[in-house]
PDB file of C-alpha atoms and ligand atoms in Angstrom:
ATOM      1  CA  UNK A  99     -69.708  -5.362  43.496  1.00 96.00           C
ATOM      2  CA  UNK A 100     -72.412  -6.825  41.660  1.00 98.00           C
ATOM      3  CA  UNK A 101     -75.857  -5.619  42.028  1.00 98.00           C
ATOM      4  CA  UNK A 102     -78.849  -7.014  40.445  1.00 98.00           C
ATOM      5  CA  UNK A 103     -81.948  -4.354  40.087  1.00 98.00           C
ATOM      6  CA  UNK A 104     -85.425  -5.816  39.030  1.00 98.00           C
ATOM      7  CA  UNK A 105     -84.006  -8.037  36.603  1.00 98.00           C
ATOM      8  CA  UNK A 106     -86.221 -10.153  34.890  1.00 98.00           C
ATOM      9  CA  UNK A 107     -86.139 -12.895  32.038  1.00 98.00           C
ATOM     10  CA  UNK A 108     -89.217 -14.208  30.231  1.00 97.00           C
ATOM     11  CA  UNK A 109     -89.699 -16.503  27.423  1.00 95.00           C
ATOM     12  CA  UNK A 110     -92.862 -15.585  25.760  1.00 91.00           C
ATOM     13  CA  UNK A 111     -95.242 -15.432  28.731  1.00 90.00           C
ATOM     14  CA  UNK A 112     -93.104 -17.659  30.933  1.00 92.00           C
ATOM     15  CA  UNK A 113     -91.296 -15.989  33.453  1.00 95.00           C
ATOM     16  CA  UNK A 114     -88.059 -17.551  34.319  1.00 98.00           C
ATOM     17  CA  UNK A 115     -86.396 -15.180  36.365  1.00 98.00           C
ATOM     18  CA  UNK A 116     -87.640 -12.375  38.642  1.00 98.00           C
ATOM     19  CA  UNK A 117     -85.274 -10.885  41.017  1.00 98.00           C
ATOM     20  CA  UNK A 118     -86.083  -7.728  42.756  1.00 98.00           C
ATOM     21  CA  UNK A 119     -82.866  -6.699  44.154  1.00 98.00           C
ATOM     22  CA  UNK A 120     -79.364  -8.907  44.538  1.00 98.00           C
ATOM     23  CA  UNK A 121     -75.946  -7.811  45.841  1.00 97.00           C
ATOM     24  CA  UNK A 122     -72.878 -10.252  45.161  1.00 96.00           C
ATOM     25  CA  UNK A 123     -70.242  -8.399  47.409  1.00 94.00           C
ATOM     26  CA  UNK A 124     -66.765  -7.700  46.211  1.00 96.00           C
ATOM     27  CA  UNK A 125     -64.156 -10.666  47.163  1.00 97.00           C
ATOM     28  CA  UNK A 126     -65.023 -14.284  48.320  1.00 97.00           C
ATOM     29  CA  UNK A 127     -66.702 -16.877  47.205  1.00 98.00           C
ATOM     30  CA  UNK A 128     -70.243 -17.048  46.439  1.00 98.00           C
ATOM     31  CA  UNK A 129     -72.134 -20.099  45.975  1.00 98.00           C
ATOM     32  CA  UNK A 130     -75.548 -20.281  44.022  1.00 98.00           C
ATOM     33  CA  UNK A 131     -77.556 -23.364  44.852  1.00 98.00           C
ATOM     34  CA  UNK A 132     -81.153 -24.437  43.791  1.00 98.00           C
ATOM     35  CA  UNK A 133     -82.916 -27.121  42.163  1.00 98.00           C
ATOM     36  CA  UNK A 134     -82.914 -27.570  38.460  1.00 98.00           C
ATOM     37  CA  UNK A 135     -84.797 -25.000  36.537  1.00 97.00           C
ATOM     38  CA  UNK A 136     -84.200 -22.461  39.189  1.00 98.00           C
ATOM     39  CA  UNK A 137     -82.890 -19.769  36.957  1.00 98.00           C
ATOM     40  CA  UNK A 138     -79.014 -20.030  38.128  1.00 98.00           C
ATOM     41  CA  UNK A 139     -77.754 -20.449  34.799  1.00 98.00           C
ATOM     42  CA  UNK A 140     -80.079 -17.749  33.349  1.00 98.00           C
ATOM     43  CA  UNK A 141     -78.905 -15.262  36.172  1.00 98.00           C
ATOM     44  CA  UNK A 142     -75.279 -15.923  35.346  1.00 98.00           C
ATOM     45  CA  UNK A 143     -75.958 -15.212  31.759  1.00 97.00           C
ATOM     46  CA  UNK A 144     -77.507 -12.375  32.415  1.00 98.00           C
ATOM     47  CA  UNK A 145     -74.965 -11.043  34.743  1.00 98.00           C
ATOM     48  CA  UNK A 146     -72.294 -11.902  32.199  1.00 97.00           C
ATOM     49  CA  UNK A 147     -74.226 -10.241  29.279  1.00 97.00           C
ATOM     50  CA  UNK A 148     -74.386 -13.569  27.390  1.00 96.00           C
ATOM     51  CA  UNK A 149     -78.005 -13.096  27.539  1.00 96.00           C
ATOM     52  CA  UNK A 150     -80.412  -9.964  27.597  1.00 97.00           C
ATOM     53  CA  UNK A 151     -82.752  -9.394  30.423  1.00 98.00           C
ATOM     54  CA  UNK A 152     -86.540  -8.713  29.481  1.00 97.00           C
ATOM     55  CA  UNK A 153     -86.351  -5.767  31.997  1.00 98.00           C
ATOM     56  CA  UNK A 154     -83.949  -4.432  34.760  1.00 98.00           C
ATOM     57  CA  UNK A 155     -80.350  -3.956  35.021  1.00 98.00           C
ATOM     58  CA  UNK A 156     -76.872  -5.413  36.353  1.00 98.00           C
ATOM     59  CA  UNK A 157     -74.291  -3.041  37.546  1.00 98.00           C
ATOM     60  CA  UNK A 158     -70.732  -3.984  37.908  1.00 98.00           C
ATOM     61  CA  UNK A 159     -69.075  -1.827  40.603  1.00 97.00           C
ATOM     62  CA  UNK A 160     -71.101   0.711  39.769  1.00 97.00           C
ATOM     63  CA  UNK A 161     -71.064   0.760  35.798  1.00 98.00           C
ATOM     64  CA  UNK A 162     -74.456  -0.845  34.237  1.00 98.00           C
ATOM     65  CA  UNK A 163     -72.845  -3.706  31.951  1.00 98.00           C
ATOM     66  CA  UNK A 164     -75.117  -2.416  28.809  1.00 97.00           C
ATOM     67  CA  UNK A 165     -72.701   0.658  28.847  1.00 97.00           C
ATOM     68  CA  UNK A 166     -69.343  -1.431  28.816  1.00 97.00           C
ATOM     69  CA  UNK A 167     -67.785  -2.315  25.434  1.00 96.00           C
ATOM     70  CA  UNK A 168     -67.052  -5.995  24.939  1.00 95.00           C
ATOM     71  CA  UNK A 169     -63.395  -6.017  25.566  1.00 94.00           C
ATOM     72  CA  UNK A 170     -63.768  -3.855  28.730  1.00 96.00           C
ATOM     73  CA  UNK A 171     -66.162  -6.347  30.059  1.00 97.00           C
ATOM     74  CA  UNK A 172     -63.942  -9.258  29.122  1.00 96.00           C
ATOM     75  CA  UNK A 173     -61.079  -7.760  31.008  1.00 96.00           C
ATOM     76  CA  UNK A 174     -63.283  -7.319  34.114  1.00 98.00           C
ATOM     77  CA  UNK A 175     -65.855 -10.031  34.404  1.00 98.00           C
ATOM     78  CA  UNK A 176     -65.355 -13.676  32.931  1.00 97.00           C
ATOM     79  CA  UNK A 177     -67.655 -16.815  32.739  1.00 96.00           C
ATOM     80  CA  UNK A 178     -67.725 -20.404  32.620  1.00 95.00           C
ATOM     81  CA  UNK A 179     -71.069 -21.718  30.798  1.00 94.00           C
ATOM     82  CA  UNK A 180     -72.642 -24.973  31.929  1.00 92.00           C
ATOM     83  CA  UNK A 181     -72.653 -26.480  28.464  1.00 86.00           C
ATOM     84  CA  UNK A 182     -69.289 -25.690  26.519  1.00 79.00           C
ATOM     85  CA  UNK A 183     -70.497 -27.379  23.438  1.00 75.00           C
ATOM     86  CA  UNK A 184     -67.467 -26.197  21.043  1.00 74.00           C
ATOM     87  CA  UNK A 185     -67.185 -27.979  17.927  1.00 67.00           C
ATOM     88  CA  UNK A 186     -64.081 -26.323  16.451  1.00 74.00           C
ATOM     89  CA  UNK A 187     -60.962 -28.606  16.775  1.00 89.00           C
ATOM     90  CA  UNK A 188     -59.067 -26.469  18.725  1.00 93.00           C
ATOM     91  CA  UNK A 189     -55.868 -27.385  21.264  1.00 96.00           C
ATOM     92  CA  UNK A 190     -55.948 -26.969  24.532  1.00 96.00           C
ATOM     93  CA  UNK A 191     -53.373 -24.088  24.632  1.00 96.00           C
ATOM     94  CA  UNK A 192     -55.391 -22.363  21.337  1.00 94.00           C
ATOM     95  CA  UNK A 193     -58.664 -22.387  23.876  1.00 95.00           C
ATOM     96  CA  UNK A 194     -57.086 -21.328  26.860  1.00 96.00           C
ATOM     97  CA  UNK A 195     -55.298 -18.438  24.875  1.00 96.00           C
ATOM     98  CA  UNK A 196     -58.934 -17.210  23.911  1.00 94.00           C
ATOM     99  CA  UNK A 197     -58.958 -15.919  27.527  1.00 95.00           C
ATOM    100  CA  UNK A 198     -56.294 -13.487  26.341  1.00 96.00           C
ATOM    101  CA  UNK A 199     -58.119 -12.301  23.683  1.00 95.00           C
ATOM    102  CA  UNK A 200     -59.318  -9.074  25.122  1.00 94.00           C
ATOM    103  CA  UNK A 201     -55.811  -7.778  26.109  1.00 94.00           C
ATOM    104  CA  UNK A 202     -53.998  -8.913  23.043  1.00 90.00           C
ATOM    105  CA  UNK A 203     -56.423  -9.570  20.196  1.00 85.00           C
ATOM    106  CA  UNK A 204     -54.852 -12.659  19.310  1.00 78.00           C
ATOM    107  CA  UNK A 205     -51.187 -11.489  19.135  1.00 89.00           C
ATOM    108  CA  UNK A 206     -50.208 -12.967  22.269  1.00 92.00           C
ATOM    109  CA  UNK A 207     -47.317 -11.384  24.436  1.00 95.00           C
ATOM    110  CA  UNK A 208     -44.840 -12.904  26.596  1.00 95.00           C
ATOM    111  CA  UNK A 209     -47.352 -12.220  29.413  1.00 95.00           C
ATOM    112  CA  UNK A 210     -50.341 -13.341  27.647  1.00 96.00           C
ATOM    113  CA  UNK A 211     -48.481 -16.612  27.272  1.00 95.00           C
ATOM    114  CA  UNK A 212     -47.256 -16.671  30.814  1.00 96.00           C
ATOM    115  CA  UNK A 213     -50.681 -16.420  32.035  1.00 95.00           C
ATOM    116  CA  UNK A 214     -52.018 -19.279  29.601  1.00 96.00           C
ATOM    117  CA  UNK A 215     -49.065 -21.344  31.275  1.00 95.00           C
ATOM    118  CA  UNK A 216     -50.066 -20.329  34.649  1.00 94.00           C
ATOM    119  CA  UNK A 217     -53.725 -21.390  34.132  1.00 95.00           C
ATOM    120  CA  UNK A 218     -52.764 -24.618  32.535  1.00 95.00           C
ATOM    121  CA  UNK A 219     -50.687 -25.448  35.560  1.00 93.00           C
ATOM    122  CA  UNK A 220     -53.434 -24.480  37.739  1.00 91.00           C
ATOM    123  CA  UNK A 221     -55.829 -26.839  36.816  1.00 92.00           C
ATOM    124  CA  UNK A 222     -53.121 -29.620  36.368  1.00 92.00           C
ATOM    125  CA  UNK A 223     -53.095 -29.725  32.663  1.00 94.00           C
ATOM    126  CA  UNK A 224     -49.529 -28.742  31.865  1.00 92.00           C
ATOM    127  CA  UNK A 225     -48.212 -31.415  29.402  1.00 94.00           C
ATOM    128  CA  UNK A 226     -51.660 -31.498  27.410  1.00 96.00           C
ATOM    129  CA  UNK A 227     -51.044 -28.187  25.940  1.00 95.00           C
ATOM    130  CA  UNK A 228     -51.185 -29.575  22.539  1.00 96.00           C
ATOM    131  CA  UNK A 229     -53.898 -31.946  22.783  1.00 95.00           C
ATOM    132  CA  UNK A 230     -57.003 -31.374  20.683  1.00 95.00           C
ATOM    133  CA  UNK A 231     -60.125 -30.810  22.791  1.00 93.00           C
ATOM    134  CA  UNK A 232     -61.745 -33.703  21.481  1.00 91.00           C
ATOM    135  CA  UNK A 233     -58.848 -35.805  22.717  1.00 92.00           C
ATOM    136  CA  UNK A 234     -59.520 -35.101  26.012  1.00 92.00           C
ATOM    137  CA  UNK A 235     -61.995 -36.934  28.499  1.00 90.00           C
ATOM    138  CA  UNK A 236     -64.694 -34.829  29.808  1.00 87.00           C
ATOM    139  CA  UNK A 237     -62.903 -33.786  33.069  1.00 90.00           C
ATOM    140  CA  UNK A 238     -59.943 -32.751  31.559  1.00 92.00           C
ATOM    141  CA  UNK A 239     -61.631 -30.632  29.083  1.00 91.00           C
ATOM    142  CA  UNK A 240     -63.743 -29.086  31.804  1.00 91.00           C
ATOM    143  CA  UNK A 241     -60.489 -28.219  33.603  1.00 93.00           C
ATOM    144  CA  UNK A 242     -59.467 -26.626  30.171  1.00 94.00           C
ATOM    145  CA  UNK A 243     -62.637 -24.558  30.121  1.00 94.00           C
ATOM    146  CA  UNK A 244     -61.791 -23.370  33.647  1.00 95.00           C
ATOM    147  CA  UNK A 245     -58.290 -22.664  32.757  1.00 95.00           C
ATOM    148  CA  UNK A 246     -59.661 -20.469  30.165  1.00 95.00           C
ATOM    149  CA  UNK A 247     -61.427 -17.965  32.481  1.00 96.00           C
ATOM    150  CA  UNK A 248     -58.300 -18.179  34.701  1.00 95.00           C
ATOM    151  CA  UNK A 249     -56.502 -17.035  32.170  1.00 96.00           C
ATOM    152  CA  UNK A 250     -58.646 -14.168  31.651  1.00 96.00           C
ATOM    153  CA  UNK A 251     -57.651 -12.649  34.570  1.00 95.00           C
ATOM    154  CA  UNK A 252     -60.579 -10.666  35.608  1.00 97.00           C
ATOM    155  CA  UNK A 253     -61.733  -9.266  38.948  1.00 97.00           C
ATOM    156  CA  UNK A 254     -64.956 -11.442  38.800  1.00 98.00           C
ATOM    157  CA  UNK A 255     -64.893 -14.868  37.855  1.00 97.00           C
ATOM    158  CA  UNK A 256     -68.635 -16.754  37.190  1.00 98.00           C
ATOM    159  CA  UNK A 257     -68.604 -20.468  36.980  1.00 96.00           C
ATOM    160  CA  UNK A 258     -71.672 -22.644  36.217  1.00 97.00           C
ATOM    161  CA  UNK A 259     -71.487 -26.026  37.672  1.00 96.00           C
ATOM    162  CA  UNK A 260     -67.490 -26.016  37.348  1.00 93.00           C
ATOM    163  CA  UNK A 261     -67.272 -29.746  39.196  1.00 94.00           C
ATOM    164  CA  UNK A 262     -69.277 -31.394  36.001  1.00 90.00           C
ATOM    165  CA  UNK A 263     -67.551 -34.290  35.070  1.00 88.00           C
ATOM    166  CA  UNK A 264     -64.792 -33.948  37.649  1.00 91.00           C
ATOM    167  CA  UNK A 265     -63.443 -36.496  39.827  1.00 93.00           C
ATOM    168  CA  UNK A 266     -63.490 -35.985  43.443  1.00 95.00           C
ATOM    169  CA  UNK A 267     -59.977 -35.186  43.591  1.00 92.00           C
ATOM    170  CA  UNK A 268     -60.281 -32.519  41.115  1.00 91.00           C
ATOM    171  CA  UNK A 269     -63.290 -31.501  42.324  1.00 93.00           C
ATOM    172  CA  UNK A 270     -61.858 -30.490  45.627  1.00 94.00           C
ATOM    173  CA  UNK A 271     -58.720 -28.888  43.783  1.00 91.00           C
ATOM    174  CA  UNK A 272     -60.633 -26.722  41.447  1.00 91.00           C
ATOM    175  CA  UNK A 273     -62.770 -25.623  44.839  1.00 94.00           C
ATOM    176  CA  UNK A 274     -59.636 -24.662  46.544  1.00 92.00           C
ATOM    177  CA  UNK A 275     -58.311 -23.236  43.360  1.00 91.00           C
ATOM    178  CA  UNK A 276     -61.411 -20.926  43.487  1.00 94.00           C
ATOM    179  CA  UNK A 277     -60.781 -20.283  47.262  1.00 94.00           C
ATOM    180  CA  UNK A 278     -57.114 -19.171  46.571  1.00 90.00           C
ATOM    181  CA  UNK A 279     -58.339 -16.833  43.645  1.00 91.00           C
ATOM    182  CA  UNK A 280     -60.670 -15.098  46.107  1.00 93.00           C
ATOM    183  CA  UNK A 281     -58.285 -15.427  49.041  1.00 93.00           C
ATOM    184  CA  UNK A 282     -54.701 -14.596  47.703  1.00 89.00           C
ATOM    185  CA  UNK A 283     -55.648 -12.719  44.246  1.00 88.00           C
ATOM    186  CA  UNK A 284     -58.859 -10.618  45.663  1.00 91.00           C
ATOM    187  CA  UNK A 285     -60.831 -12.162  43.042  1.00 93.00           C
ATOM    188  CA  UNK A 286     -64.732 -12.438  43.304  1.00 97.00           C
ATOM    189  CA  UNK A 287     -65.698 -15.933  42.691  1.00 97.00           C
ATOM    190  CA  UNK A 288     -69.502 -16.838  41.678  1.00 98.00           C
ATOM    191  CA  UNK A 289     -70.199 -20.616  41.426  1.00 98.00           C
ATOM    192  CA  UNK A 290     -73.257 -22.625  40.522  1.00 98.00           C
ATOM    193  CA  UNK A 291     -72.968 -25.660  42.732  1.00 98.00           C
ATOM    194  CA  UNK A 292     -75.076 -28.540  43.126  1.00 96.00           C
ATOM    195  CA  UNK A 293     -72.958 -30.289  45.911  1.00 96.00           C
ATOM    196  CA  UNK A 294     -74.435 -28.814  48.814  1.00 97.00           C
ATOM    197  CA  UNK A 295     -71.298 -29.700  51.069  1.00 97.00           C
ATOM    198  CA  UNK A 296     -68.722 -28.501  48.445  1.00 97.00           C
ATOM    199  CA  UNK A 297     -71.136 -25.181  49.112  1.00 97.00           C
ATOM    200  CA  UNK A 298     -70.692 -25.388  53.011  1.00 97.00           C
ATOM    201  CA  UNK A 299     -67.099 -26.397  52.538  1.00 96.00           C
ATOM    202  CA  UNK A 300     -65.936 -23.551  50.283  1.00 96.00           C
ATOM    203  CA  UNK A 301     -68.135 -20.799  49.944  1.00 97.00           C
ATOM    204  CA  UNK A 302     -68.484 -17.495  52.056  1.00 97.00           C
ATOM    205  CA  UNK A 303     -71.800 -16.656  50.945  1.00 97.00           C
ATOM    206  CA  UNK A 304     -75.020 -18.681  49.858  1.00 98.00           C
ATOM    207  CA  UNK A 305     -77.469 -17.389  47.174  1.00 98.00           C
ATOM    208  CA  UNK A 306     -80.491 -20.095  46.927  1.00 98.00           C
ATOM    209  CA  UNK A 307     -82.754 -19.959  43.912  1.00 98.00           C
ATOM    210  CA  UNK A 308     -85.896 -21.444  43.397  1.00 98.00           C
ATOM    211  CA  UNK A 309     -88.504 -20.718  40.818  1.00 98.00           C
ATOM    212  CA  UNK A 310     -86.535 -17.685  39.138  1.00 98.00           C
ATOM    213  CA  UNK A 311     -86.345 -16.250  42.342  1.00 98.00           C
ATOM    214  CA  UNK A 312     -83.774 -15.290  44.941  1.00 98.00           C
ATOM    215  CA  UNK A 313     -85.321 -17.144  48.140  1.00 98.00           C
ATOM    216  CA  UNK A 314     -82.455 -17.282  50.662  1.00 98.00           C
ATOM    217  CA  UNK A 315     -78.780 -15.229  50.733  1.00 98.00           C
ATOM    218  CA  UNK A 316     -76.380 -15.107  53.598  1.00 97.00           C
ATOM    219  CA  UNK A 317     -73.679 -16.690  55.139  1.00 97.00           C
ATOM    220  CA  UNK A 318     -73.073 -20.337  55.003  1.00 97.00           C
ATOM    221  CA  UNK A 319     -74.565 -21.207  58.693  1.00 96.00           C
ATOM    222  CA  UNK A 320     -77.320 -18.866  57.369  1.00 98.00           C
ATOM    223  CA  UNK A 321     -78.513 -20.792  54.284  1.00 98.00           C
ATOM    224  CA  UNK A 322     -77.082 -24.345  54.717  1.00 98.00           C
ATOM    225  CA  UNK A 323     -79.744 -25.159  57.527  1.00 97.00           C
ATOM    226  CA  UNK A 324     -82.100 -28.156  57.123  1.00 97.00           C
ATOM    227  CA  UNK A 325     -85.481 -25.968  57.429  1.00 97.00           C
ATOM    228  CA  UNK A 326     -84.417 -23.911  54.227  1.00 98.00           C
ATOM    229  CA  UNK A 327     -83.056 -26.833  52.438  1.00 97.00           C
ATOM    230  CA  UNK A 328     -85.860 -29.273  52.971  1.00 97.00           C
ATOM    231  CA  UNK A 329     -88.555 -26.926  51.175  1.00 97.00           C
ATOM    232  CA  UNK A 330     -85.747 -25.574  48.643  1.00 98.00           C
ATOM    233  CA  UNK A 331     -85.236 -29.188  47.231  1.00 97.00           C
ATOM    234  CA  UNK A 332     -88.673 -30.969  48.273  1.00 95.00           C
ATOM    235  CA  UNK A 333     -86.399 -33.657  50.331  1.00 94.00           C
ATOM    236  CA  UNK A 334     -85.454 -34.638  53.624  1.00 94.00           C
ATOM    237  CA  UNK A 335     -82.062 -33.230  54.258  1.00 96.00           C
ATOM    238  CA  UNK A 336     -80.341 -33.243  57.875  1.00 96.00           C
ATOM    239  CA  UNK A 337     -77.315 -30.795  58.297  1.00 97.00           C
ATOM    240  CA  UNK A 338     -75.218 -31.632  61.243  1.00 96.00           C
ATOM    241  CA  UNK A 339     -71.881 -30.288  62.645  1.00 95.00           C
ATOM    242  CA  UNK A 340     -68.858 -32.556  62.878  1.00 93.00           C
ATOM    243  CA  UNK A 341     -65.534 -31.009  63.936  1.00 92.00           C
ATOM    244  CA  UNK A 342     -67.164 -27.477  63.392  1.00 89.00           C
ATOM    245  CA  UNK A 343     -67.761 -28.308  59.548  1.00 92.00           C
ATOM    246  CA  UNK A 344     -71.252 -28.495  58.176  1.00 95.00           C
ATOM    247  CA  UNK A 345     -72.054 -31.445  57.031  1.00 96.00           C
ATOM    248  CA  UNK A 346     -75.418 -32.306  54.529  1.00 96.00           C
ATOM    249  CA  UNK A 347     -77.136 -35.538  54.442  1.00 95.00           C
ATOM    250  CA  UNK A 348     -79.826 -36.344  51.805  1.00 91.00           C
ATOM    251  CA  UNK A 349     -82.178 -39.173  52.416  1.00 83.00           C
ATOM    252  CA  UNK A 350     -83.598 -40.432  49.095  1.00 69.00           C
TER     253      UNK A 350
HETATM  254  N1  ATP B 153     -84.529 -20.832  25.579  1.00 59.72           N
HETATM  255  C1  ATP B 153     -85.359 -21.318  26.709  1.00 59.72           C
HETATM  256  N2  ATP B 153     -86.759 -21.207  26.157  1.00 59.72           N
HETATM  257  C2  ATP B 153     -87.734 -21.454  26.780  1.00 59.72           C
HETATM  258  N3  ATP B 153     -87.363 -21.421  28.184  1.00 59.72           N
HETATM  259  C3  ATP B 153     -85.987 -21.724  28.806  1.00 59.72           C
HETATM  260  C4  ATP B 153     -84.905 -21.122  27.692  1.00 59.72           C
HETATM  261  N4  ATP B 153     -83.587 -21.497  28.484  1.00 59.72           N
HETATM  262  C5  ATP B 153     -84.390 -21.937  29.618  1.00 59.72           C
HETATM  263  N5  ATP B 153     -85.432 -21.781  30.097  1.00 59.72           N
HETATM  264  C6  ATP B 153     -86.172 -22.323  31.421  1.00 59.72           C
HETATM  265  O1  ATP B 153     -85.729 -21.466  32.003  1.00 59.72           O
HETATM  266  C7  ATP B 153     -85.676 -21.939  33.683  1.00 59.72           C
HETATM  267  C8  ATP B 153     -84.387 -21.871  33.980  1.00 59.72           C
HETATM  268  O2  ATP B 153     -83.516 -22.409  33.495  1.00 59.72           O
HETATM  269  P1  ATP B 153     -81.982 -22.509  33.765  1.00 59.72           P
HETATM  270  O3  ATP B 153     -81.142 -23.111  32.935  1.00 59.72           O
HETATM  271  O4  ATP B 153     -81.491 -20.870  34.718  1.00 59.72           O
HETATM  272  O5  ATP B 153     -82.052 -22.972  35.178  1.00 59.72           O
HETATM  273  P2  ATP B 153     -80.871 -23.664  36.293  1.00 59.72           P
HETATM  274  O6  ATP B 153     -81.329 -23.145  37.468  1.00 59.72           O
HETATM  275  O7  ATP B 153     -79.656 -23.685  35.647  1.00 59.72           O
HETATM  276  O8  ATP B 153     -81.116 -25.430  36.280  1.00 59.72           O
HETATM  277  P3  ATP B 153     -79.810 -26.486  36.038  1.00 59.72           P
HETATM  278  O9  ATP B 153     -79.542 -26.840  37.608  1.00 59.72           O
HETATM  279  O10 ATP B 153     -80.780 -27.740  35.388  1.00 59.72           O
HETATM  280  O11 ATP B 153     -78.819 -26.500  35.372  1.00 59.72           O
HETATM  281  C9  ATP B 153     -85.945 -23.294  33.248  1.00 59.72           C
HETATM  282  O12 ATP B 153     -87.574 -23.498  33.379  1.00 59.72           O
HETATM  283  C10 ATP B 153     -85.530 -23.677  31.686  1.00 59.72           C
HETATM  284  O13 ATP B 153     -86.570 -24.664  31.130  1.00 59.72           O
HETATM  285 MG1   MG B 154     -78.006 -24.527  35.023  1.00 59.72          MG
END
């Protein structure tokens, strides 16, 4: 379980995150939703120690993440950032191999190689191993970064808008992949999503954020409800059930 306690982040006097308590249960897929600027990426950065909080703590299966060595944390939790600005000229294989660094420190074993190949296969990038990242399309590059997280083979995997730049086919494939990681491998997947239909279809839990706070948490039917989503986004939103599936319609 990831436990967030009294966590806050300020930039100068400006508070951008303020969460009294939030538990992300072990196992399953949790979707974080909410408008631009709600604090979703800030929360993921604090949970993964990419950023330091102004106050409060994050516990990973009972361990305060501040007490963990970098390698130990990286063997337990991996994160895909929202902006993967990377200037180095790397091949796809070199990038994904970084996911094995916490285990092998750069000397890849046969197991590491196999994990890299497996991750590349899972995102459908076999055959692209030797391409440089700047020779890929935006969606292919995004999938290479998803493969990097998968290769890290951690119990907890956090993804900040992993569907960015993906066509609908690959978006569905990535969500199914995350679902399988949870169902078959027992991983805990936390994913920031803007597409509420993807959240409704593929997540177990939904965390709704607004103005730096968690405003709703619960199962999909508990949170994906028009009366909660309308004020969250300030829009006319309709939620219906078709063949047992929740469908979110947005009227612009
Ligand atoms: N370095 C910074 N300095 C000042 N304010 C910042 C900084 N980084 C983020 N913020 C502010 O923190 C708030 C939360 O940002 P965050 O990136 O967590 O939002 P988000 O929910 O991920 O939004 P999006 O959907 O656009 O990705 C925003 O108001 C943003 O402007
Ligand atoms: Mg963000």
